[in-house]
Short mmCIF file of C-alpha atoms in Angstrom, two decimals:
data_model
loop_
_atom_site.label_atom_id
_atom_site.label_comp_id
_atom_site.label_asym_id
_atom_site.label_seq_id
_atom_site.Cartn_x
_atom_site.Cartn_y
_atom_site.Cartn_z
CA UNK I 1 -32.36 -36.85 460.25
CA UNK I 2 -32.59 -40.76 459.22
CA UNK I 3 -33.21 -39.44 455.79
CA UNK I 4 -30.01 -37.72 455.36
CA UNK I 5 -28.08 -40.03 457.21
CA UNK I 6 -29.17 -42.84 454.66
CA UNK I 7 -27.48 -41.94 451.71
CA UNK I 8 -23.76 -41.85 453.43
CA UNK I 9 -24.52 -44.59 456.51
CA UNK I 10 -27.16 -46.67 455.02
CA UNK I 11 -25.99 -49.36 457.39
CA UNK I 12 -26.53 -47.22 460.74
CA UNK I 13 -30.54 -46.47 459.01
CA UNK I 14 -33.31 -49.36 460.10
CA UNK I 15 -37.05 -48.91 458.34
CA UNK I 16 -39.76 -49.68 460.45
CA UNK I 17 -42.78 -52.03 459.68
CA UNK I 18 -45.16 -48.33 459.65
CA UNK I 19 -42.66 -47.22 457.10
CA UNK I 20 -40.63 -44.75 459.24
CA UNK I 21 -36.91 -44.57 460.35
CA UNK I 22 -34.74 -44.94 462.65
CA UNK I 23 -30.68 -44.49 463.64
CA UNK I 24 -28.86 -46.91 465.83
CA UNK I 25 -26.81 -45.27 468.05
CA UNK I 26 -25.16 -48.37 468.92
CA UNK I 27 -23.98 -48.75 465.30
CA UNK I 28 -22.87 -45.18 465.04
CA UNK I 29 -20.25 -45.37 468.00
CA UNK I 30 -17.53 -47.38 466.36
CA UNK I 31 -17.41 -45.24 463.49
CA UNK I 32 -17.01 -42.04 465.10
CA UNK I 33 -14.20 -43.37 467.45
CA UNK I 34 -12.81 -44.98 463.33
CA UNK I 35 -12.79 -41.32 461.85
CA UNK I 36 -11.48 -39.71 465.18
CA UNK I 37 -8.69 -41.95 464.57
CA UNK I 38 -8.26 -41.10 461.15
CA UNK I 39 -8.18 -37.18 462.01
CA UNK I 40 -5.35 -37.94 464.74
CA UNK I 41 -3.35 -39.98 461.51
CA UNK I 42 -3.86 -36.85 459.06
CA UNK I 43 -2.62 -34.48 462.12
CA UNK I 44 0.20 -36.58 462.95
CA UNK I 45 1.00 -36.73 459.47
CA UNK I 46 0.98 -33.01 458.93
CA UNK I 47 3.53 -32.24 462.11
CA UNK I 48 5.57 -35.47 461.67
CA UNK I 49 5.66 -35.34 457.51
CA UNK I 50 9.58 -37.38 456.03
CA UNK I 51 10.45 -37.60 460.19
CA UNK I 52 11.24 -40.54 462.08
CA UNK I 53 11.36 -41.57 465.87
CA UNK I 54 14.90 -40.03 465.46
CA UNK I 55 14.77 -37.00 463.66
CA UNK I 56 13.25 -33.47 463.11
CA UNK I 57 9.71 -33.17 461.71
CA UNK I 58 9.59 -32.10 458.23
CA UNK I 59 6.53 -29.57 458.38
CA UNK I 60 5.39 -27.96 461.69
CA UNK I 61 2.57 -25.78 462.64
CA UNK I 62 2.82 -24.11 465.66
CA UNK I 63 -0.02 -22.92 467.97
CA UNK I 64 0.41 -19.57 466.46
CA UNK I 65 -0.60 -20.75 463.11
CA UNK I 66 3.24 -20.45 461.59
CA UNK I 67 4.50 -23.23 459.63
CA UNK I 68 8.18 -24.55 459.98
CA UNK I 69 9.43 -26.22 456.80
CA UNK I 70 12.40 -28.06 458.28
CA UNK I 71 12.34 -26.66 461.22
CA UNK I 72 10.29 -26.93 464.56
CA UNK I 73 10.58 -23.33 465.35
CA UNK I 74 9.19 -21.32 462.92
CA UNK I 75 9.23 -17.46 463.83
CA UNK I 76 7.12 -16.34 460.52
CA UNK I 77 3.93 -16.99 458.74
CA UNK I 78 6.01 -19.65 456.66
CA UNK I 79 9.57 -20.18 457.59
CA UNK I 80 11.74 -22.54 455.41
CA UNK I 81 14.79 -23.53 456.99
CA UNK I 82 16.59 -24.54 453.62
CA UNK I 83 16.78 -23.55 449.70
CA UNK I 84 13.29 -22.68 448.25
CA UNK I 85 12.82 -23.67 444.36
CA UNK I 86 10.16 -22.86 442.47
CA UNK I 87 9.39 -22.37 438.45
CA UNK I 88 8.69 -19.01 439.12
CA UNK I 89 8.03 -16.09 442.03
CA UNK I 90 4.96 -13.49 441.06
CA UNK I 91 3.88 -10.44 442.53
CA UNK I 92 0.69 -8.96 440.77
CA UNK I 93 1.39 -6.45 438.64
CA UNK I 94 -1.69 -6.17 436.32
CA UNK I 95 -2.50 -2.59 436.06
CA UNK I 96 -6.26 -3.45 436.98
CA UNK I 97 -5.46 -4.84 440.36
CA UNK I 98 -3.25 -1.80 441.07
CA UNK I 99 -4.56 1.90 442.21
CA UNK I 100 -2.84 5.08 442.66
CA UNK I 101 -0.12 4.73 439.36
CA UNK I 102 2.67 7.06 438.94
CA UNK I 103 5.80 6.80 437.63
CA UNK I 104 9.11 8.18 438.80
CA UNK I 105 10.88 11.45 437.80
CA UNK I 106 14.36 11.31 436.68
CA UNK I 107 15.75 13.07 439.77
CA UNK I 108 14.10 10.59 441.68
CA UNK I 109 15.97 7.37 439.71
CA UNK I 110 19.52 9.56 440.21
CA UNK I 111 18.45 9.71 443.43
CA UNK I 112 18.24 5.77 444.04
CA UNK I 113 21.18 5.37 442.18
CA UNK I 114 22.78 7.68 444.90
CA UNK I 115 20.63 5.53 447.57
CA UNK I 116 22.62 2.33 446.31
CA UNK I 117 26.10 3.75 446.34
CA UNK I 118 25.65 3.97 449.89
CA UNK I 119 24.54 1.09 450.82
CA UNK I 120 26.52 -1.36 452.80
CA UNK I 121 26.45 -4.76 451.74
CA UNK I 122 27.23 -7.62 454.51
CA UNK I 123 28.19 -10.90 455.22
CA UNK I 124 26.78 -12.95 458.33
CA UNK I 125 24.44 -15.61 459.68
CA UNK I 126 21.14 -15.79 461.31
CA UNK I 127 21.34 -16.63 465.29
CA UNK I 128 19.43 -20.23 464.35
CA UNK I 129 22.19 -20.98 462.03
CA UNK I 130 25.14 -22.89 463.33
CA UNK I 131 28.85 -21.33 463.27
CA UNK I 132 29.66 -24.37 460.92
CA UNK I 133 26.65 -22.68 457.81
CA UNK I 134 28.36 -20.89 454.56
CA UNK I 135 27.92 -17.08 455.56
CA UNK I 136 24.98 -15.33 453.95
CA UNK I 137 25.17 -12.18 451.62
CA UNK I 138 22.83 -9.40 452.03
CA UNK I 139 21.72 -6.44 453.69
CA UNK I 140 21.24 -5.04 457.36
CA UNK I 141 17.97 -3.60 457.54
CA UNK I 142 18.93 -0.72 460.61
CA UNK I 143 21.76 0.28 457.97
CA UNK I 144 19.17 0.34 455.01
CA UNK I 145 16.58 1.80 457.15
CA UNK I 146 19.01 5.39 457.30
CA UNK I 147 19.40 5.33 453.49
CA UNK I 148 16.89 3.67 451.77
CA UNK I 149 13.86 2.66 453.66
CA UNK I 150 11.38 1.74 450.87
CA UNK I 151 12.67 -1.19 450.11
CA UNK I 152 12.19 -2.80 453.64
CA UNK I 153 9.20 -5.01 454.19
CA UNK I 154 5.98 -3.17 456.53
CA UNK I 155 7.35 -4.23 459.33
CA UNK I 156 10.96 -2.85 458.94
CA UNK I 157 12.78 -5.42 459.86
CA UNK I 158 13.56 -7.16 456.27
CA UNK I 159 14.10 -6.09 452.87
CA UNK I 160 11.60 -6.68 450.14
CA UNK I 161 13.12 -8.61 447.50
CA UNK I 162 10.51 -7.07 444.64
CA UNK I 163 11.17 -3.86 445.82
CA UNK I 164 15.06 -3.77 445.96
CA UNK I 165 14.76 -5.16 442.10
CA UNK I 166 12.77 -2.45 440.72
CA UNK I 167 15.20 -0.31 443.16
CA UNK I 168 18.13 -1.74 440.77
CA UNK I 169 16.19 -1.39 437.61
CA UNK I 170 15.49 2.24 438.25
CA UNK I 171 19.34 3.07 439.68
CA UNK I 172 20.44 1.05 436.78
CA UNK I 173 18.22 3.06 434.08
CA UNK I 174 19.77 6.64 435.72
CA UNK I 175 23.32 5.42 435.37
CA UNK I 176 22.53 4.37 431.64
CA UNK I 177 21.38 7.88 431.43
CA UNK I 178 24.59 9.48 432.83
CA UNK I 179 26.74 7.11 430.45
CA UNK I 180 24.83 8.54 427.35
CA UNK I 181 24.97 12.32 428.18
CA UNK I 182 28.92 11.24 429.14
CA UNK I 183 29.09 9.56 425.45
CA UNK I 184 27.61 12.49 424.12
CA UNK I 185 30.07 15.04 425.50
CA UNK I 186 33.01 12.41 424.55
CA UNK I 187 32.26 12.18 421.32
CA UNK I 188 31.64 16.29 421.07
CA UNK I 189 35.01 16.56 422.24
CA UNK I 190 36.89 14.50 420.15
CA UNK I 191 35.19 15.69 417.05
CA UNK I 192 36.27 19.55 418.21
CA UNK I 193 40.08 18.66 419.35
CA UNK I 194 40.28 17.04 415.33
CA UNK I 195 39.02 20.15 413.73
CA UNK I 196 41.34 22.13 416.18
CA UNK I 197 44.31 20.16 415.74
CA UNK I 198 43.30 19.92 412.07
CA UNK I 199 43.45 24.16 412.25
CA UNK I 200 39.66 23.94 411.08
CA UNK I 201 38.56 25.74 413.73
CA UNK I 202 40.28 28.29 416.19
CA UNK I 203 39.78 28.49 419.77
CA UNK I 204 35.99 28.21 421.14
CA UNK I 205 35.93 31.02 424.06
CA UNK I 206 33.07 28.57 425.88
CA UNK I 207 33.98 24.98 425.61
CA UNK I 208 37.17 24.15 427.75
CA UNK I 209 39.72 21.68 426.07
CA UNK I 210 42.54 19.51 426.78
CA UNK I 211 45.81 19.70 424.98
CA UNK I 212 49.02 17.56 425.25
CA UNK I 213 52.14 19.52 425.79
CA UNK I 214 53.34 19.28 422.41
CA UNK I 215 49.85 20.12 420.59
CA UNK I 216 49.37 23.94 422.51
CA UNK I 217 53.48 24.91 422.30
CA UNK I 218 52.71 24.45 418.40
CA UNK I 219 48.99 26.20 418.69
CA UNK I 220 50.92 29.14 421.05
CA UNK I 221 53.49 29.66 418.69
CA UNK I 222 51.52 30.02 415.61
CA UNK I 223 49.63 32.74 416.79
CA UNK I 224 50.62 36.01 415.69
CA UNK I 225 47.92 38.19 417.14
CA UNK I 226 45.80 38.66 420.49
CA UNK I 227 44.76 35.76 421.96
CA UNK I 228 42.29 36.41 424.42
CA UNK I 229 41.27 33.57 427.04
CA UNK I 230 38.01 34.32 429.61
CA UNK I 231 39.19 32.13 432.71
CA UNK I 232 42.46 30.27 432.49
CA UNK I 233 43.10 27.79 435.58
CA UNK I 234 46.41 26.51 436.57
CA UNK I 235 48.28 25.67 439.35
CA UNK I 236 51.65 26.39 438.48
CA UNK I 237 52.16 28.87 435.54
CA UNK I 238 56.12 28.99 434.03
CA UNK I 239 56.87 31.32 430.85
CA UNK I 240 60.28 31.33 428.81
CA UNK I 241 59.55 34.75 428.38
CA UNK I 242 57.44 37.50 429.65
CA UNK I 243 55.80 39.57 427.49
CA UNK I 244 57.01 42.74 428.69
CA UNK I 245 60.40 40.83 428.29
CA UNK I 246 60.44 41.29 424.61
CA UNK I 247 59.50 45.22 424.73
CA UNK I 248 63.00 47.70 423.78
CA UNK I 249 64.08 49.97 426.13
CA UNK I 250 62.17 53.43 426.04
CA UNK I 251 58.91 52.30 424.54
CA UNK I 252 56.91 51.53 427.59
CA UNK I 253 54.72 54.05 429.30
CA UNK I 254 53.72 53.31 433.23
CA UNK I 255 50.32 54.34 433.77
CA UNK I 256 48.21 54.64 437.17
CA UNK I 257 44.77 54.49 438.04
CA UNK I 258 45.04 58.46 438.92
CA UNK I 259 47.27 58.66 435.22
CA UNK I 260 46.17 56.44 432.89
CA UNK I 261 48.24 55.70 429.92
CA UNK I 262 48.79 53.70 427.04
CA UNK I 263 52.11 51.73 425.40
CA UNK I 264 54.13 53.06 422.44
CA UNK I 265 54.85 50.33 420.25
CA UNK I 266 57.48 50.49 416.79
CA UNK I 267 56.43 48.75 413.88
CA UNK I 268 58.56 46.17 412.74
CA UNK I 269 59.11 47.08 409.29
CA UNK I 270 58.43 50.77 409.09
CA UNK I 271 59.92 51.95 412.96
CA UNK I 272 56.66 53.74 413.44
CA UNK I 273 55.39 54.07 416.94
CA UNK I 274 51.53 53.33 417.43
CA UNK I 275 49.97 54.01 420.95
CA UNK I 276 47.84 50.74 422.04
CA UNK I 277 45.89 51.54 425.04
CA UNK I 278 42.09 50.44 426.57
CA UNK I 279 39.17 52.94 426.65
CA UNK I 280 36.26 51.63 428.01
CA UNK I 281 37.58 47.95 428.27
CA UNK I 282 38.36 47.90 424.37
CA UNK I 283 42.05 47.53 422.87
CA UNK I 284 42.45 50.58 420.28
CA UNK I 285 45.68 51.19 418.51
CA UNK I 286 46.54 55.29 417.61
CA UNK I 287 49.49 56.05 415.02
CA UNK I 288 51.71 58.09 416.44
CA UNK I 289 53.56 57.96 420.15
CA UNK I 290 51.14 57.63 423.29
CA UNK I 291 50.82 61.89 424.20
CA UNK I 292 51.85 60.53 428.17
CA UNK I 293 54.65 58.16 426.96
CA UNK I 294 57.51 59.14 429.80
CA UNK I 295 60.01 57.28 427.61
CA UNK I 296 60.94 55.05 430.82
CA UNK I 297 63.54 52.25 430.28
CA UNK I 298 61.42 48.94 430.75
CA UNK I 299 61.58 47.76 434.07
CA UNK I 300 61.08 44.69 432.83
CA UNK I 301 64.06 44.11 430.45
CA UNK I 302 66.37 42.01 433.01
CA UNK I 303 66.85 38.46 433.49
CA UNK I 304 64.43 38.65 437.15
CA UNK I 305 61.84 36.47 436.87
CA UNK I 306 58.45 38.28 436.73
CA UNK I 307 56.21 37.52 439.14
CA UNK I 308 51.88 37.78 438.44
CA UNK I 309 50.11 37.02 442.15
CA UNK I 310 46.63 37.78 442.06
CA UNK I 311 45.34 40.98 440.61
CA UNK I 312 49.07 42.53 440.54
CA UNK I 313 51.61 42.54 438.59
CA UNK I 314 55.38 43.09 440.43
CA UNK I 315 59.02 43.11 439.39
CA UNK I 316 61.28 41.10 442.36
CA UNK I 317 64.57 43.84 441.76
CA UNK I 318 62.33 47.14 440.72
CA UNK I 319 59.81 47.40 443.08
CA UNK I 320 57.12 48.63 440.48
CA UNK I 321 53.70 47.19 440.44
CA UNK I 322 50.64 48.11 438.48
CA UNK I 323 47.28 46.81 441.40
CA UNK I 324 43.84 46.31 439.59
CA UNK I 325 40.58 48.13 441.42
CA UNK I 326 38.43 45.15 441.47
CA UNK I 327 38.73 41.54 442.75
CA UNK I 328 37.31 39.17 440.78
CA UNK I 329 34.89 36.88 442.46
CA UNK I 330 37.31 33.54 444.14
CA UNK I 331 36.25 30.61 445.68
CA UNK I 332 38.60 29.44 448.54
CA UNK I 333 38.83 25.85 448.89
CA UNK I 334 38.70 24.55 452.79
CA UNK I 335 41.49 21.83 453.35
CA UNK I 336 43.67 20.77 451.44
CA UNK I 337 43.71 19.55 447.71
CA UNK I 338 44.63 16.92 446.63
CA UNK I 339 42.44 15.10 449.35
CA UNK I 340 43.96 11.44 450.26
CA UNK I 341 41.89 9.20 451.95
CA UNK I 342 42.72 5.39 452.57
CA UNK I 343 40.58 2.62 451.36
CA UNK I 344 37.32 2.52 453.61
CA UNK I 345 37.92 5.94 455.10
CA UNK I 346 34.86 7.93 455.12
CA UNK I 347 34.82 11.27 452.93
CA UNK I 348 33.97 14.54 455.08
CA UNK I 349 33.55 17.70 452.61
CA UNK I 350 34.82 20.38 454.59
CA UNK I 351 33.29 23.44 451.65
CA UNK I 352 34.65 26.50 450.47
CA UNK I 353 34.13 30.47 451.02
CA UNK I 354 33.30 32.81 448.17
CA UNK I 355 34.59 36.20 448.23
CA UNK I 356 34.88 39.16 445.79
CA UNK I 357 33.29 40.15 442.83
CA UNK I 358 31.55 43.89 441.83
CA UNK I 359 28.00 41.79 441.99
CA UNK I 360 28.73 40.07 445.69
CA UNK I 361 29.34 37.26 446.93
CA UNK I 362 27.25 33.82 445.58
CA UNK I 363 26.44 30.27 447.04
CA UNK I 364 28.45 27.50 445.11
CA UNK I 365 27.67 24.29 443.74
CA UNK I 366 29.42 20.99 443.63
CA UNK I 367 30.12 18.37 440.87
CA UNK I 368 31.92 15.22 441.39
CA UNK I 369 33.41 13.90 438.05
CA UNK I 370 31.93 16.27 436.07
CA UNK I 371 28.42 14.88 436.38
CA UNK I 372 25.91 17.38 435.12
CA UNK I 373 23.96 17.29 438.28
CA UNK I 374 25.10 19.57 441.60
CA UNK I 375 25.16 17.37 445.09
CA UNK I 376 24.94 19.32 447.99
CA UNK I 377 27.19 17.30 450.00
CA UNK I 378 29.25 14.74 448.00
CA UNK I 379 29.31 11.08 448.80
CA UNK I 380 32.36 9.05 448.03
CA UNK I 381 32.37 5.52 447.39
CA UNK I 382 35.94 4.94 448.78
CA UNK I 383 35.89 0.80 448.89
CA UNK I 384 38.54 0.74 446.18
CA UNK I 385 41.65 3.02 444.90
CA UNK I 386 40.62 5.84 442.63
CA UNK I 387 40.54 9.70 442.43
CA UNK I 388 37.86 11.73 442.08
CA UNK I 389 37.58 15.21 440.89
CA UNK I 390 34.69 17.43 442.53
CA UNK I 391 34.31 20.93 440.73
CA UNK I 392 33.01 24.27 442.71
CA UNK I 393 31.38 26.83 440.61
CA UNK I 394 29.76 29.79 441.91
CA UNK I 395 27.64 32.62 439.91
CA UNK I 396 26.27 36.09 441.64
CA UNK I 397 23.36 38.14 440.49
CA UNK I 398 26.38 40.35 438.28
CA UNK I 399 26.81 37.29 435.98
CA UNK I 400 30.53 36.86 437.58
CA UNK I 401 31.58 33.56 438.03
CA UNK I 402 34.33 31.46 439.66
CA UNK I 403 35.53 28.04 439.72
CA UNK I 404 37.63 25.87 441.73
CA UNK I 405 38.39 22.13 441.91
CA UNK I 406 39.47 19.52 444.89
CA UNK I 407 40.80 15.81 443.67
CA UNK I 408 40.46 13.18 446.39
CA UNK I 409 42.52 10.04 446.16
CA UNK I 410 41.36 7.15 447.73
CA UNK I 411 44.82 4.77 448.25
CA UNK I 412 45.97 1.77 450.14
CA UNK I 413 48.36 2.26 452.69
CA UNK I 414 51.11 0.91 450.73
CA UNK I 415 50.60 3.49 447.77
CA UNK I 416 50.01 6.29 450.28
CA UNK I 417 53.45 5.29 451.47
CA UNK I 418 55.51 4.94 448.18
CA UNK I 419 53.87 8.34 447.30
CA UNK I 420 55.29 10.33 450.48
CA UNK I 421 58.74 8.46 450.16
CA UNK I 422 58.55 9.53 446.44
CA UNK I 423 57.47 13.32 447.20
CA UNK I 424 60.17 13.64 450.11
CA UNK I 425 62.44 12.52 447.88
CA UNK I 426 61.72 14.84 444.73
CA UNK I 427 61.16 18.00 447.37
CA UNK I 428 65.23 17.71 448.75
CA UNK I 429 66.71 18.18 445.25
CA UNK I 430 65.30 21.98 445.02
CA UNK I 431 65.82 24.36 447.92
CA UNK I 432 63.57 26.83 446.17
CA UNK I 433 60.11 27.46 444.13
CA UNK I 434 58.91 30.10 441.83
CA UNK I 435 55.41 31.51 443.12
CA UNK I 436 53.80 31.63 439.60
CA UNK I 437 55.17 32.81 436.63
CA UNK I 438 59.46 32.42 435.78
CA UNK I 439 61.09 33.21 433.12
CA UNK I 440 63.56 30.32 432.50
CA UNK I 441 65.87 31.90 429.65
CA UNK I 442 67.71 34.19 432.36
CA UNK I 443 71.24 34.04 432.87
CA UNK I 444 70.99 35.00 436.48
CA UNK I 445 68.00 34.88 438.94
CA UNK I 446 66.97 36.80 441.78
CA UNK I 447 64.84 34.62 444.03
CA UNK I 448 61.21 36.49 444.40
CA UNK I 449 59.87 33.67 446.82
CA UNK I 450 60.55 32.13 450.05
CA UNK I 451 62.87 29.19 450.83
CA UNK I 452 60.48 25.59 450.74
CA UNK I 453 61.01 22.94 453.50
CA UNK I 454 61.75 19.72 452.69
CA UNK I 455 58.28 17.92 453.38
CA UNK I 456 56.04 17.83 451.22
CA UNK I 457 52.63 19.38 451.63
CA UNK I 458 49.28 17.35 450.14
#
């Protein structure tokens, strides 16, 4: 249409003598074949942008659409062979362009922190990438795929950058979490070991504590009356003196499950003998001799060490034993403990079995480091030396409960090593162990337990 022609080529527009108008064509030509040219300059431009005869175009669009930012063979949307910068990188987060809000549930932040522990972190280079690049950082996204896939990108086969952050933020904001409730139970602690070692308080009978050697002899020996403790755990259990040890001869009355019987004691001061026996699991004391008391001379009074395995209690040279009816509920450990592992070694938990108790047998659950959370199958992070302590406890429908801990040490080969030399070493100087319990004031010693080998068991 001349008309709309004339205000952008008025020179290709003639008016005619009747007033009308006309193109010419022949005027036309020259500048199509002008801005044809042009377009080819812009294109070239575009594919050949900071490039010379000699070297690599700068920008690149292939004939999929993808542009190559210093590179010719771009194999996404927008791939940038090089460092990016940029003032700043946004994702929208507005809450209006956003649908379907929630927010995640503690569990589910310990649970990415757990996610993270796992993950592998690598070193490498991409296959366009000459030998002669600085190696990348980063993550495989097969590995991350078996651990953590929501932080890879739709199509699997990268990770999302904005994703792994909040990943972070939300592992990070569950160990913060676990640091406080570990500050909290710190600080309860300390303030309870002062006011016991300040003799403010006695002993709590449901918070276990931790004593140096010297702090419970002095605590032991300034008790004067029955100290009763609900679950005491050790592994080796040595006593200067029995109990029984420091009972004169003819006050002790052996009693039976088929004869039950009590134990005369003499008052210190006044030589009066007062029966102390159990009815109905409490202690009560009578004046007066026990009625059954066979006046048998203590089995107890010689220098053998006495020996406590189990629910029985034995004598090595007399023979006697008193058996208890019920076995309290046990967890057995599978494998051995202390677990080693070398650096980098995978941890396998191999579990444990619970047995006894009146109430039956009960699953068990499984702490690592105290953490006030139970993991059904712990996960290790083994990349460096440490020891960790995992803790088995196990309640039936009774209310009976049991405990039982593994440590795993994670060593180098050369501490693994100095450890074995130092064990094999420390094992040929005794030819002999006491099971449990020895009484280390006797003049001469029966041996109640078998001879130990030289090597050292862990």
């Amino acid at each position: 249409i001349a008309q709309e022609v004339l205000p952008v080529f008025p020179e290709l527009v003639n008016l005619l003598p009747n007033g009308y108008y006309t193109l010419d064509y022949n005027k036309l030509t020259p500048v199509l074949v002008s801005s044809i040219q042009e377009l080819n300059d812009r294109s070239i431009g575009v594919q050949t942008l900071g490039a010379s005869a000699s070297t690599t175009p700068s920008i690149t669009i292939d004939v999929n659409g993808n542009v190559g930012i210093g590179t010719t063979t771009p194999n996404h949307t927008l791939t940038v062979a090089g460092d990016i910068g940029a003032i700043a990188f946004v994702n929208t987060s507005t809450r209006d362009a956003k649908m379907d809000i929630s927010y995640i549930a503690t569990t589910t932040a310990d649970n990415m922190l757990n996610k993270l522990v796992q993950m592998k972190v690598a070193t490498y280079r991409y296959t366009l990438e000459s030998q002669a690049d600085p190696l990348r950082l980063g993550f495989i996204a097969e590995d991350a795929a078996t651990i953590a896939p929501e932080i890879l990108s739709p199509d699997g086969k990268g990770v999302d950058l904005y994703k792994i952050a909040t990943f972070n933020l939300a592992a990070t904001q569950a160990l913060a979490a676990r640091f406080d409730l570990v500050e909290t139970r710190v600080a309860s602690l300390e303030s309870r070991l002062a006011a016991l070692e300040s003799g403010a308080v006695g002993m709590s009978t449901s918070s276990p504590l931790s004593f140096s050697s010297s702090t419970l002899a002095s605590a032991l020996e300034s008790i004067s009356s029955v100290l009763h403790i609900k679950q005491l755990v050790s592994d080796t259990f040595y006593a200067a003196r029995s109990f029984v040890d420091r009972l004169t001869t003819a006050n002790l009355t052996v009693g039976s499950s088929t004869a039950p019987a009590g134990v005369t004691f003499y008052d210190k001061v006044t030589k009066a003998p007062y029966c102390f026996a159990i009815e109905n699991g409490t202690p009560t004391t009578t004046p007066g001799a026990c009625a059954d008391n066979t006046e048998t001379v203590n089995p107890f009074a010689t220098s053998t060490p006495s020996v406590i395995s189990g629910s029985q209690t034995s004598n090595a040279s007399s023979g006697s034993l008193t058996s208890s009816t019920s076995t309290p509920l046990t967890i057995t450990l599978n494998g051995a403990t202390p677990t080693r592992l070398l650096v980098g070694e995978i941890y396998l938990e191999l579990g444990a079995v619970v047995t006894g108790g009146t109430g039956g047998a009960a699953p068990y659950q499984i702490f690592v480091d105290g953490a006030p959370d139970p993991v059904a199958t712990p996960v290790l992070d083994t990349s460096a030396p440490t020891t960790y302590i995992l803790t088995y406890h196990a309640i039936n429908g009774a209310g009976e409960t049991a405990t039982a801990y593994r440590s795993v040490i994670v060593s180098t080969p050369d501490s693994l090593t100095n450890t074995l030399q130092t064990m094999t070493t420390a094992s040929t100087t005794s030819t002999s162990s006491p099971i449990t319990i020895v009484d280390t004031t006797a003049t001469s010693t029966t041996t109640a337990t078998t001879t130990a080998t030289t090597t050292p068991s862990f």
